[in-house]
Tab-separated table of C-alpha atoms in Angstrom:
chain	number	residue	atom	x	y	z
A	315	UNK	CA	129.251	-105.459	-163.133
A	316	UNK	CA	132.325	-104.824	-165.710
A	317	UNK	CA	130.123	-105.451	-168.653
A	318	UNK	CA	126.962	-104.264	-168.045
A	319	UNK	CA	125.370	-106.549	-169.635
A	320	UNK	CA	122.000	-108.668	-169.035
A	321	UNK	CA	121.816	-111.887	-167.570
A	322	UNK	CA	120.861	-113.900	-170.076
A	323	UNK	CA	123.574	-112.194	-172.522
A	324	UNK	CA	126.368	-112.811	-170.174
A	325	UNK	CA	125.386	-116.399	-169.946
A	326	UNK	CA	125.161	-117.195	-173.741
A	327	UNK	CA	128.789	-115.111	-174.390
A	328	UNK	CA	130.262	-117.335	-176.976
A	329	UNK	CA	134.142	-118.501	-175.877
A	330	UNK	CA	135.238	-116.228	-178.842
A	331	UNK	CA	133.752	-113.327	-177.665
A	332	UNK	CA	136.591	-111.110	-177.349
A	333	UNK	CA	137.952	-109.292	-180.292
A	334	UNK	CA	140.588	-106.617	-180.702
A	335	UNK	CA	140.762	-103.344	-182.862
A	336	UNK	CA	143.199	-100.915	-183.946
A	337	UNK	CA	141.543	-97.357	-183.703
A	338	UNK	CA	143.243	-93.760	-184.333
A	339	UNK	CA	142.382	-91.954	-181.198
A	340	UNK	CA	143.379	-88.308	-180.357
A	341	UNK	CA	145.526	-87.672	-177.224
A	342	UNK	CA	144.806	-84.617	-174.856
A	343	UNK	CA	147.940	-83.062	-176.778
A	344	UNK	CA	146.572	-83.872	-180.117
A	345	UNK	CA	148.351	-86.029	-181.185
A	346	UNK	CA	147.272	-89.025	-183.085
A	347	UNK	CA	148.408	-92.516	-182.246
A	348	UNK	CA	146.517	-96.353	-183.425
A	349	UNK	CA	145.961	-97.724	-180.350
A	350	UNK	CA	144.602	-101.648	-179.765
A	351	UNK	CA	141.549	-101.647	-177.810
A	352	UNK	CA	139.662	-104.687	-176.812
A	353	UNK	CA	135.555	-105.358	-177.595
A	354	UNK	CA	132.331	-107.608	-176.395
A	355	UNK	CA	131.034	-109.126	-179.444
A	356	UNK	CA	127.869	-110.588	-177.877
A	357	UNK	CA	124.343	-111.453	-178.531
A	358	UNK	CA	121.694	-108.716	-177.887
A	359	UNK	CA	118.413	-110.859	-177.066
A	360	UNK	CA	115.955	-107.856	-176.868
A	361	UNK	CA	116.680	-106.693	-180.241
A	362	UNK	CA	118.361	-109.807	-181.874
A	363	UNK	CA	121.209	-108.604	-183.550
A	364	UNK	CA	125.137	-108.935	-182.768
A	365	UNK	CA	126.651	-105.806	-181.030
A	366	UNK	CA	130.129	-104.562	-179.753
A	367	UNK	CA	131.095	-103.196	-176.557
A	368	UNK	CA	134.432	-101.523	-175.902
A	369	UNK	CA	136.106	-103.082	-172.894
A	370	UNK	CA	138.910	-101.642	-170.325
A	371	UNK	CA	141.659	-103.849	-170.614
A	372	UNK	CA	141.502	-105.110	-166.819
A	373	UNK	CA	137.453	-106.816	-168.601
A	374	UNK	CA	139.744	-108.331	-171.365
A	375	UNK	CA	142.008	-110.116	-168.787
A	376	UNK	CA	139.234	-111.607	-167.032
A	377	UNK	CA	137.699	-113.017	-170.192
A	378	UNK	CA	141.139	-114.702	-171.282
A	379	UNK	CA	141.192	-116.311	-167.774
A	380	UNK	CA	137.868	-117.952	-168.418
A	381	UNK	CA	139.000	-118.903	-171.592
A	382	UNK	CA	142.803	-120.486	-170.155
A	383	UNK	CA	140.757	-122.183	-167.768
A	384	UNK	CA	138.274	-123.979	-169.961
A	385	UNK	CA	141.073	-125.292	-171.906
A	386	UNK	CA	142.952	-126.117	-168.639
A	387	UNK	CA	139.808	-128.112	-167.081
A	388	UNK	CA	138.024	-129.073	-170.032
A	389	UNK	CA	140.136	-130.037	-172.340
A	390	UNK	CA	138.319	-132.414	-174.286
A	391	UNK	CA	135.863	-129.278	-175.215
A	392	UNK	CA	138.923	-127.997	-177.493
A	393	UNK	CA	141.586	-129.349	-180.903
A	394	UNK	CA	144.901	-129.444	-179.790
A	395	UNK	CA	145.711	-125.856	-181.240
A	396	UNK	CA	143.378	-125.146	-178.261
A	397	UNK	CA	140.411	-124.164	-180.863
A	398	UNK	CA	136.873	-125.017	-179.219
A	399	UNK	CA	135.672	-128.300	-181.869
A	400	UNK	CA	131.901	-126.406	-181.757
A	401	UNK	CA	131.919	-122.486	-183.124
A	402	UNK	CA	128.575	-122.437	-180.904
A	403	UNK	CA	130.610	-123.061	-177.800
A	404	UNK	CA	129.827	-120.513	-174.847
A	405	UNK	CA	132.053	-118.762	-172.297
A	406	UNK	CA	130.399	-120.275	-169.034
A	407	UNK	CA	128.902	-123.833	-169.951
A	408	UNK	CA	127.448	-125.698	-167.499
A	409	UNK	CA	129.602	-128.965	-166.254
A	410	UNK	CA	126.383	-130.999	-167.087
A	411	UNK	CA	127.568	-133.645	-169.310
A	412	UNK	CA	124.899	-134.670	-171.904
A	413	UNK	CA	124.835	-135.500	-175.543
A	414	UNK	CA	123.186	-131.875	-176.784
A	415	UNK	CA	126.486	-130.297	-174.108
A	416	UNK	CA	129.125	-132.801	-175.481
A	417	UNK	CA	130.730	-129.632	-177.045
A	418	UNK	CA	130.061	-126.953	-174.418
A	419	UNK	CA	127.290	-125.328	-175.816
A	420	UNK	CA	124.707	-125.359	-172.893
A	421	UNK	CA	125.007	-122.182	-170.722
A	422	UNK	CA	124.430	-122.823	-166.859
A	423	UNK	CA	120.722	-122.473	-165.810
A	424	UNK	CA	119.254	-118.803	-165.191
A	425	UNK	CA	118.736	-119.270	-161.514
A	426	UNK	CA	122.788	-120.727	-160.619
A	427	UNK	CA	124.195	-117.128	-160.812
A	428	UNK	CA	121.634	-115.957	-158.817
A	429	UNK	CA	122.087	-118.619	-156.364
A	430	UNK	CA	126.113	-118.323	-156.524
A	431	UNK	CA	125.850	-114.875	-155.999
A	432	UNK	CA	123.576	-114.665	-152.668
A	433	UNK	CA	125.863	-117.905	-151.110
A	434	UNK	CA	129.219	-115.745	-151.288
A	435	UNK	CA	127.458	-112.721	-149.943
A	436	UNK	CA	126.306	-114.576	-147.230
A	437	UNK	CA	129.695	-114.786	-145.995
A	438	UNK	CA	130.052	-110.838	-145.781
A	439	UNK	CA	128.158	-108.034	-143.801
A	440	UNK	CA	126.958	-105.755	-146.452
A	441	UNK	CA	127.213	-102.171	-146.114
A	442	UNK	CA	126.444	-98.902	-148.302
A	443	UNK	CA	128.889	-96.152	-149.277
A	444	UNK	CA	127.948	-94.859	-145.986
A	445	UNK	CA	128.814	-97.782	-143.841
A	446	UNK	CA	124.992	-98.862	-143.054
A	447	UNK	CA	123.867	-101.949	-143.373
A	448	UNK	CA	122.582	-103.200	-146.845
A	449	UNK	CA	120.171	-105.766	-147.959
A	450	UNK	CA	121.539	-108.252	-149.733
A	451	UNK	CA	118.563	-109.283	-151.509
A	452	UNK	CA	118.966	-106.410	-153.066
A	453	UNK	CA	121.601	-107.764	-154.866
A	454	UNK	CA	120.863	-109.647	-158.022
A	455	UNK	CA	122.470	-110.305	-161.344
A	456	UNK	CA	120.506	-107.561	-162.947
A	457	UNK	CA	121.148	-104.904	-160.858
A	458	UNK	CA	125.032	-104.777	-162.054
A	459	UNK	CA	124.057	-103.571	-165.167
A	460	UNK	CA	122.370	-100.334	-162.971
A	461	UNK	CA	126.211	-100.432	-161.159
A	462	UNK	CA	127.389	-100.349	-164.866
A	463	UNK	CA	125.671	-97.197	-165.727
A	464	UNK	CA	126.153	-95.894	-162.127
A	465	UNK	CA	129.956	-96.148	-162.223
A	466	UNK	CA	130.291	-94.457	-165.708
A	467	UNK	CA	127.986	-91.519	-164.810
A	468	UNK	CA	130.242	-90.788	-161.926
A	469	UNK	CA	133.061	-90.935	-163.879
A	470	UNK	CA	131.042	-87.778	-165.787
A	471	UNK	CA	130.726	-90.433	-168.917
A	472	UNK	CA	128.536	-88.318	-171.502
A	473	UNK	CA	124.706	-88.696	-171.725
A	474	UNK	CA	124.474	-89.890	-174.905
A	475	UNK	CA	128.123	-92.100	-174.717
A	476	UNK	CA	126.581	-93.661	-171.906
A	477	UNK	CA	123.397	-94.207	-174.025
A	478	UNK	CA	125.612	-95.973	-176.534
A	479	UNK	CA	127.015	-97.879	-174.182
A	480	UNK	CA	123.887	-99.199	-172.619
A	481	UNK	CA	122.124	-99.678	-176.551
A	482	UNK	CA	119.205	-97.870	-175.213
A	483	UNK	CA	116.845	-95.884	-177.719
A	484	UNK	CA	115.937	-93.155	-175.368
A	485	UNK	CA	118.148	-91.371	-173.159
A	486	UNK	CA	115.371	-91.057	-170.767
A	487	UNK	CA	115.592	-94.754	-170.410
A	488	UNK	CA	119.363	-94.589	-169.423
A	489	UNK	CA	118.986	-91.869	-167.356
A	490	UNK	CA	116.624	-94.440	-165.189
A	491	UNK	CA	119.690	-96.862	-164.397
A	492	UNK	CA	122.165	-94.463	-162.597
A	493	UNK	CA	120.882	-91.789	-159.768
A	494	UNK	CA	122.459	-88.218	-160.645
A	495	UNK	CA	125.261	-88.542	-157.756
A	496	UNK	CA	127.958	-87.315	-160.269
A	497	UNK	CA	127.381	-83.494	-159.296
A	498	UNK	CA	127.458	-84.207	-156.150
A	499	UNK	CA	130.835	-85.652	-155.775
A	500	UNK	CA	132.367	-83.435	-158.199
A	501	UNK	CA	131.660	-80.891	-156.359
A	502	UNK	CA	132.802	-82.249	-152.945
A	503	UNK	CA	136.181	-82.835	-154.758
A	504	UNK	CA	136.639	-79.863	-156.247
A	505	UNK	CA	136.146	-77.834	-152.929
A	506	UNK	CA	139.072	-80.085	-151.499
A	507	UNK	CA	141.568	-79.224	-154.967
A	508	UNK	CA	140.943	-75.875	-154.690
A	509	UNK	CA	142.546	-75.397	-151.686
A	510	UNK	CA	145.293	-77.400	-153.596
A	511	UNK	CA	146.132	-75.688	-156.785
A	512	UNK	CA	149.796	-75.067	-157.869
A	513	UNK	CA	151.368	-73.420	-160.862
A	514	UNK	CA	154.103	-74.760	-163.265
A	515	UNK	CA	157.158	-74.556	-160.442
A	516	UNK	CA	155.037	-76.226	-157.830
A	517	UNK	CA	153.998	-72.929	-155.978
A	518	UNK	CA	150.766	-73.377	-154.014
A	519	UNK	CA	148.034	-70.539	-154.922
A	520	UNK	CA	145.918	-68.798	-153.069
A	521	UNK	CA	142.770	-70.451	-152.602
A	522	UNK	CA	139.976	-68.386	-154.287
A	523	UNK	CA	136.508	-68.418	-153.798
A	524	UNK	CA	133.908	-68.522	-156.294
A	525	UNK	CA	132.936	-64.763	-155.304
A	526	UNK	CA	136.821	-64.167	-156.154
A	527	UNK	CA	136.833	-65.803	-159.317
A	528	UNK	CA	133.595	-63.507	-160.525
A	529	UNK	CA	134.763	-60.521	-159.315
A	530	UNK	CA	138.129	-60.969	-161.153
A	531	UNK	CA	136.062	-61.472	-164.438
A	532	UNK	CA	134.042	-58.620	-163.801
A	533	UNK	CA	136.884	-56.455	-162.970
A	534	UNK	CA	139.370	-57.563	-165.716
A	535	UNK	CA	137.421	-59.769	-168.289
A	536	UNK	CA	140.084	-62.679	-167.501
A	537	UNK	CA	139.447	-66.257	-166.246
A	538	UNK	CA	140.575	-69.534	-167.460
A	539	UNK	CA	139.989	-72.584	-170.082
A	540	UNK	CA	140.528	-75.872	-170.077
A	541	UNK	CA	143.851	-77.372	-171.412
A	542	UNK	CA	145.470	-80.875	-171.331
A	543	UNK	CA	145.632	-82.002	-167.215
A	544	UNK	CA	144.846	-78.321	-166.047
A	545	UNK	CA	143.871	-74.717	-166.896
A	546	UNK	CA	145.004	-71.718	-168.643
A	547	UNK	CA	144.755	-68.501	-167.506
A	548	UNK	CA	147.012	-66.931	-170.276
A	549	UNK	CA	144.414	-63.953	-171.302
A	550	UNK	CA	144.549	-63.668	-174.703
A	551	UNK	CA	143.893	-67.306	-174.884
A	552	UNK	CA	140.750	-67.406	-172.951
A	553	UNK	CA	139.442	-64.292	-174.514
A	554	UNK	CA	139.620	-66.944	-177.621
A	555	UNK	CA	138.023	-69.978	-175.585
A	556	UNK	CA	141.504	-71.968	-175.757
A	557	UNK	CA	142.259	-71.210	-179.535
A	558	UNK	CA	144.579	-67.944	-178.888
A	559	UNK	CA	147.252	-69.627	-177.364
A	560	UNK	CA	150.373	-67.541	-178.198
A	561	UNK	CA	153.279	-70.364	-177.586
A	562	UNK	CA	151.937	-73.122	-179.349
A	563	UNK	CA	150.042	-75.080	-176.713
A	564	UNK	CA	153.602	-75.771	-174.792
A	565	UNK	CA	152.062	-75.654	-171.662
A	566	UNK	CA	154.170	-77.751	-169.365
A	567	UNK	CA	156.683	-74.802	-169.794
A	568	UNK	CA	154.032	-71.854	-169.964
A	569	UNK	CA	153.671	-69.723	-166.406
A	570	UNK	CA	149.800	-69.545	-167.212
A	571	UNK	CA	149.747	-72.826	-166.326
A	572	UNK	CA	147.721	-74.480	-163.283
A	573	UNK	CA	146.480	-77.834	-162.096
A	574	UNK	CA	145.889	-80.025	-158.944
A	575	UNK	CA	144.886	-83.390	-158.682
A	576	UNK	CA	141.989	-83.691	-159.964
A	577	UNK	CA	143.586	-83.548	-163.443
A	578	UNK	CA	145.980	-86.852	-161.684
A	579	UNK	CA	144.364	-89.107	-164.647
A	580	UNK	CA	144.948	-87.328	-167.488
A	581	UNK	CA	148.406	-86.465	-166.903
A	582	UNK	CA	149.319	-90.113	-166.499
A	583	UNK	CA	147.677	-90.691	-169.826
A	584	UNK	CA	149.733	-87.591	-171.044
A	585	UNK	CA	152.931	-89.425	-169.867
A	586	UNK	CA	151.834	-92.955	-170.925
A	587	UNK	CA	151.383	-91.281	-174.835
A	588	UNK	CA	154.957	-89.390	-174.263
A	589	UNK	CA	156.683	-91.887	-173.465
A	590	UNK	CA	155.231	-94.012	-175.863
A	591	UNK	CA	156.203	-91.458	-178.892
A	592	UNK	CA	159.708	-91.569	-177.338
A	593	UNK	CA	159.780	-95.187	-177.752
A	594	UNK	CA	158.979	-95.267	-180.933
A	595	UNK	CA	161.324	-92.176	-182.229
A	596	UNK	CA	164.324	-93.888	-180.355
A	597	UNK	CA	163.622	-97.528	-182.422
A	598	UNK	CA	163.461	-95.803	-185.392
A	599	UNK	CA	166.839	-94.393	-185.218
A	600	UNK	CA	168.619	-95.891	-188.168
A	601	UNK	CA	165.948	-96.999	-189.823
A	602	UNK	CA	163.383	-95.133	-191.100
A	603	UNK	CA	165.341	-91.563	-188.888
A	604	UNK	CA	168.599	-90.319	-189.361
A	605	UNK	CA	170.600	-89.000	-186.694
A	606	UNK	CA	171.151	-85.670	-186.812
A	607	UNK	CA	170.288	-82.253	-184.846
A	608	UNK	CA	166.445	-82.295	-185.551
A	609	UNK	CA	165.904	-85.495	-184.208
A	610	UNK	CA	168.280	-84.906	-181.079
A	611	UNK	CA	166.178	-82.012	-180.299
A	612	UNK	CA	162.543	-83.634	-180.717
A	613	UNK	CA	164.315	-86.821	-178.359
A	614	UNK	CA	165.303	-84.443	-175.595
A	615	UNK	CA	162.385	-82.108	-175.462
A	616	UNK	CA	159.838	-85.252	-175.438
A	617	UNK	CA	162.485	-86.266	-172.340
A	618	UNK	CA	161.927	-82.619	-170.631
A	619	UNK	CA	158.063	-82.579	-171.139
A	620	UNK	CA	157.852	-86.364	-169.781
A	621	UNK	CA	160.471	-85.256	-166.883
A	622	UNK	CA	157.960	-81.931	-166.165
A	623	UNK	CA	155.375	-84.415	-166.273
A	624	UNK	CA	156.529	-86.853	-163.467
A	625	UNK	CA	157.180	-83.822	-161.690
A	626	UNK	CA	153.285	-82.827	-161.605
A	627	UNK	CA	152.004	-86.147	-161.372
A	628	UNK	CA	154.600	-86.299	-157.680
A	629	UNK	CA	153.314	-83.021	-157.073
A	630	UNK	CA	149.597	-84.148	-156.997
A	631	UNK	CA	150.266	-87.490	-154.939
A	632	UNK	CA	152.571	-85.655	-152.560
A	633	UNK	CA	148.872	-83.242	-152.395
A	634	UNK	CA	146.613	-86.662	-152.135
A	635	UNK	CA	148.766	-87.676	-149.600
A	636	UNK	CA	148.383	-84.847	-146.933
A	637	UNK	CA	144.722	-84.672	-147.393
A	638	UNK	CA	142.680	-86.333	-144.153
A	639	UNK	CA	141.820	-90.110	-144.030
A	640	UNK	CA	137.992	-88.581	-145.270
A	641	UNK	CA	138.989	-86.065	-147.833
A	642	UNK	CA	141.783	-89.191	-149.293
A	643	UNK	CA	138.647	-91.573	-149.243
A	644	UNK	CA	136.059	-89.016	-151.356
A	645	UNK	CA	139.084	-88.245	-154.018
A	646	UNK	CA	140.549	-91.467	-154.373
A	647	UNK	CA	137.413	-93.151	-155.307
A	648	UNK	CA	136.366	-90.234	-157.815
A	649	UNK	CA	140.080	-90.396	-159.443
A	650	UNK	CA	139.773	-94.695	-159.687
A	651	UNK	CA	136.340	-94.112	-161.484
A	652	UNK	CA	136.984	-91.675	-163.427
A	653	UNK	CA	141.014	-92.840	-164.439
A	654	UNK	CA	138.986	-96.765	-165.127
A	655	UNK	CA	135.732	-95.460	-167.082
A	656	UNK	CA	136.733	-92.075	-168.535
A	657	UNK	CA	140.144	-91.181	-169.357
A	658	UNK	CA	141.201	-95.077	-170.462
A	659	UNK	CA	138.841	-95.786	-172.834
A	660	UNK	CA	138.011	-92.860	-175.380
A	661	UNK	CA	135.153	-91.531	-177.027
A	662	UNK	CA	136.495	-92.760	-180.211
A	663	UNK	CA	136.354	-96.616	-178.915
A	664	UNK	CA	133.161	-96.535	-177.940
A	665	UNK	CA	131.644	-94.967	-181.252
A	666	UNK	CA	133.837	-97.613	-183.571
A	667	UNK	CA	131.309	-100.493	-182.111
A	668	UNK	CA	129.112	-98.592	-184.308
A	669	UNK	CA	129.703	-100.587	-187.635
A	670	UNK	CA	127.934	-99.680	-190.920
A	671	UNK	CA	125.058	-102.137	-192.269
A	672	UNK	CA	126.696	-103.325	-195.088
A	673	UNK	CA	129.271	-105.022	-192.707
A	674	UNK	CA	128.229	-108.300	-192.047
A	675	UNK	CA	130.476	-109.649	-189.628
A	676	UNK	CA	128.811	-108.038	-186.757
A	677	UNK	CA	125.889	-106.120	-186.466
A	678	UNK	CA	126.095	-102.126	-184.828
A	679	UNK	CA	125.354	-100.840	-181.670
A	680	UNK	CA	121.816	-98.596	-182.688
A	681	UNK	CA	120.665	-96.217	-180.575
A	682	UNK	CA	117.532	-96.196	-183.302
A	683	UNK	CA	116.460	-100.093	-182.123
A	684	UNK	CA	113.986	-100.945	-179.791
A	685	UNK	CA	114.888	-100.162	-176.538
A	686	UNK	CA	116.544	-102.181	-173.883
């Protein structure tokens, strides 16, 4: 279910099958930061050829487990620097000791996942989202990669990312593994913000209808763009579709300035890369910066923004905590999806597992290949 990926790939995952890479990705304020992000190297059976996955971090911890406990219960598998003694050794080899296994390189068999799988849900009563009752022969191995897909398209994960992600050919093949709920919810949860929205100070606004919102556009030709964790409504701005802004995208200090908590992700990954710069400027204060006015000033207003910030992000929680036990359910598990499978892992990870031909170590992920 975290991986997405078939059966038989998960089963023949190599022990080294996690791999980390430093990629410049672009922040919602624009700025630009190398950032470490972890990656699947595994075997793609369909089309034979070695591809790369980008992973949440939460995946990558899992994988190291496995790994620490290999070397914890198996340690004759392994040197003593803890290297496996066979570069064929796999992630999940079976505890059948034999001479073609005496290195770990025999994956369990095909059917013991299955058959691990349907013993622990034995010991549950299954239910849907809705609370009925759920078959649980209807859970199998191969139906997490369809929860893959399903989780990411809630999230509102791009068509054609997700079609990366997946290493399909077609995006009508994609399109088969997820059913089109996304809409759906995001419109369920934006009917509960907008009866939440607040402005810069933490004023609430009156709610507005979508009749309202036309007729003002009509009337005055004004509405609003999208801008880091909310929207502008500054008009000159969204006259030029977010490219007119007249105070130099400061918009944790502008009055045109709205969100609600919908937008909760992206301002904590707004404060995560804040406080991150601030980290950084403050440790290179008498080294590569020298103290002095100009750097004072970028320290405290990176301290302001971060403080306006925290301010927002109480703001929303103070708003997800007053909703009903109902309304709390439907947002929460829209703002886990999307904060896990959207905002965390950028568009810029997932296209760097595309690698070039002439790089040998490790085939890309084609969305020209045979599909899968």
């Amino acid at each position: 279910m975290r991986v997405g990926r078939r059966p038989w790939e998960v089963r023949h995952l190599e022990f080294d099958c996690l791999q980390w890479h430093d990629i410049d990705v672009e922040d919602p304020d624009g700025t630009v930061r190398r950032r470490s992000y972890p990656f699947l190297v595994y075997w793609m059976q369909k089309v034979r050829r070695r591809h790369k996955l980008p992973l949440h971090p939460s995946d990558a911890e899992v994988i190291t487990r496995q790994q620490e406990h290999l070397r914890r219960e198996s340690p004759h598998l392994f040197h003593e620097d803890g290297q496996p003694r066979s570069t064929r050794m796999v992630l999940f080899p079976t505890p059948r000791r034999s001479r073609a296994n005496a290195l770990g390189e025999r994956p369990y068999d095909n059917s013991t996942i299955g058959y691990w799988l349907q013993t622990w849900l034995a010991q549950f009563a299954v239910t849907d989202e809705h609370g009925k009752p759920f078959d649980p022969a209807r859970v199998f191995p191969y139906a997490f990669r369809h929860t893959y897909a399903q989780l990411r398209a809630d999230a509102g994960v791009p068509l054609d990312i997700l079609q990366v992600l997946m290493a399909h050919q077609d995006p009508s093949t994609t399109q088969v593994y997820y059913r089109p709920s996304h809409p759906r919810r995001v419109e369920a949860v934006r009917a509960i913000a907008a009866k939440y929205q607040f402005d810069l100070t933490g004023g609430r606004l009156r709610t507005r209808t979508p009749d309202d919102d036309m007729a003002d556009r009509i009337r005055a030709g004004v509405g609003s763009v999208p801008v880091p964790a909310g929207r502008c409504h500054e008009m000159n701005n969204v006259r030029a579709d977010g490219h007119g802004c007249p105070v130099y995208n400061r918009c944790f200090s502008c009055t045109f300035y709205t969100t609600d908590f919908t937008h909760l992700p992206e301002l904590r990954q707004l404060r995560a890369g804040k406080a991150e710069q601030l980290a950084a400027l403050e440790s290179a204060y008498g080294s590569v910066l020298t103290a002095g006015p100009l750097s004072a000033a970028n320290l405290e207003l990176l301290r302001q923004e971060i403080q306006q910030i925290d301010e927002l992000v109480g703001k929303c929680e103070a708003d997800i905590g007053s909703l009903t036990p109902e309304e709390r359910t439907t947002v929460e598990s829209w703002l886990h999806t999307r904060d896990r499978f959207l905002t965390v892992i950028p568009v810029a990870a997932v296209l760097a597992g595309r690698q070039s031909l002439d790089q040998p170590t490790v085939d890309p992920i084609l969305t020209e290949t045979t599909t899968g």
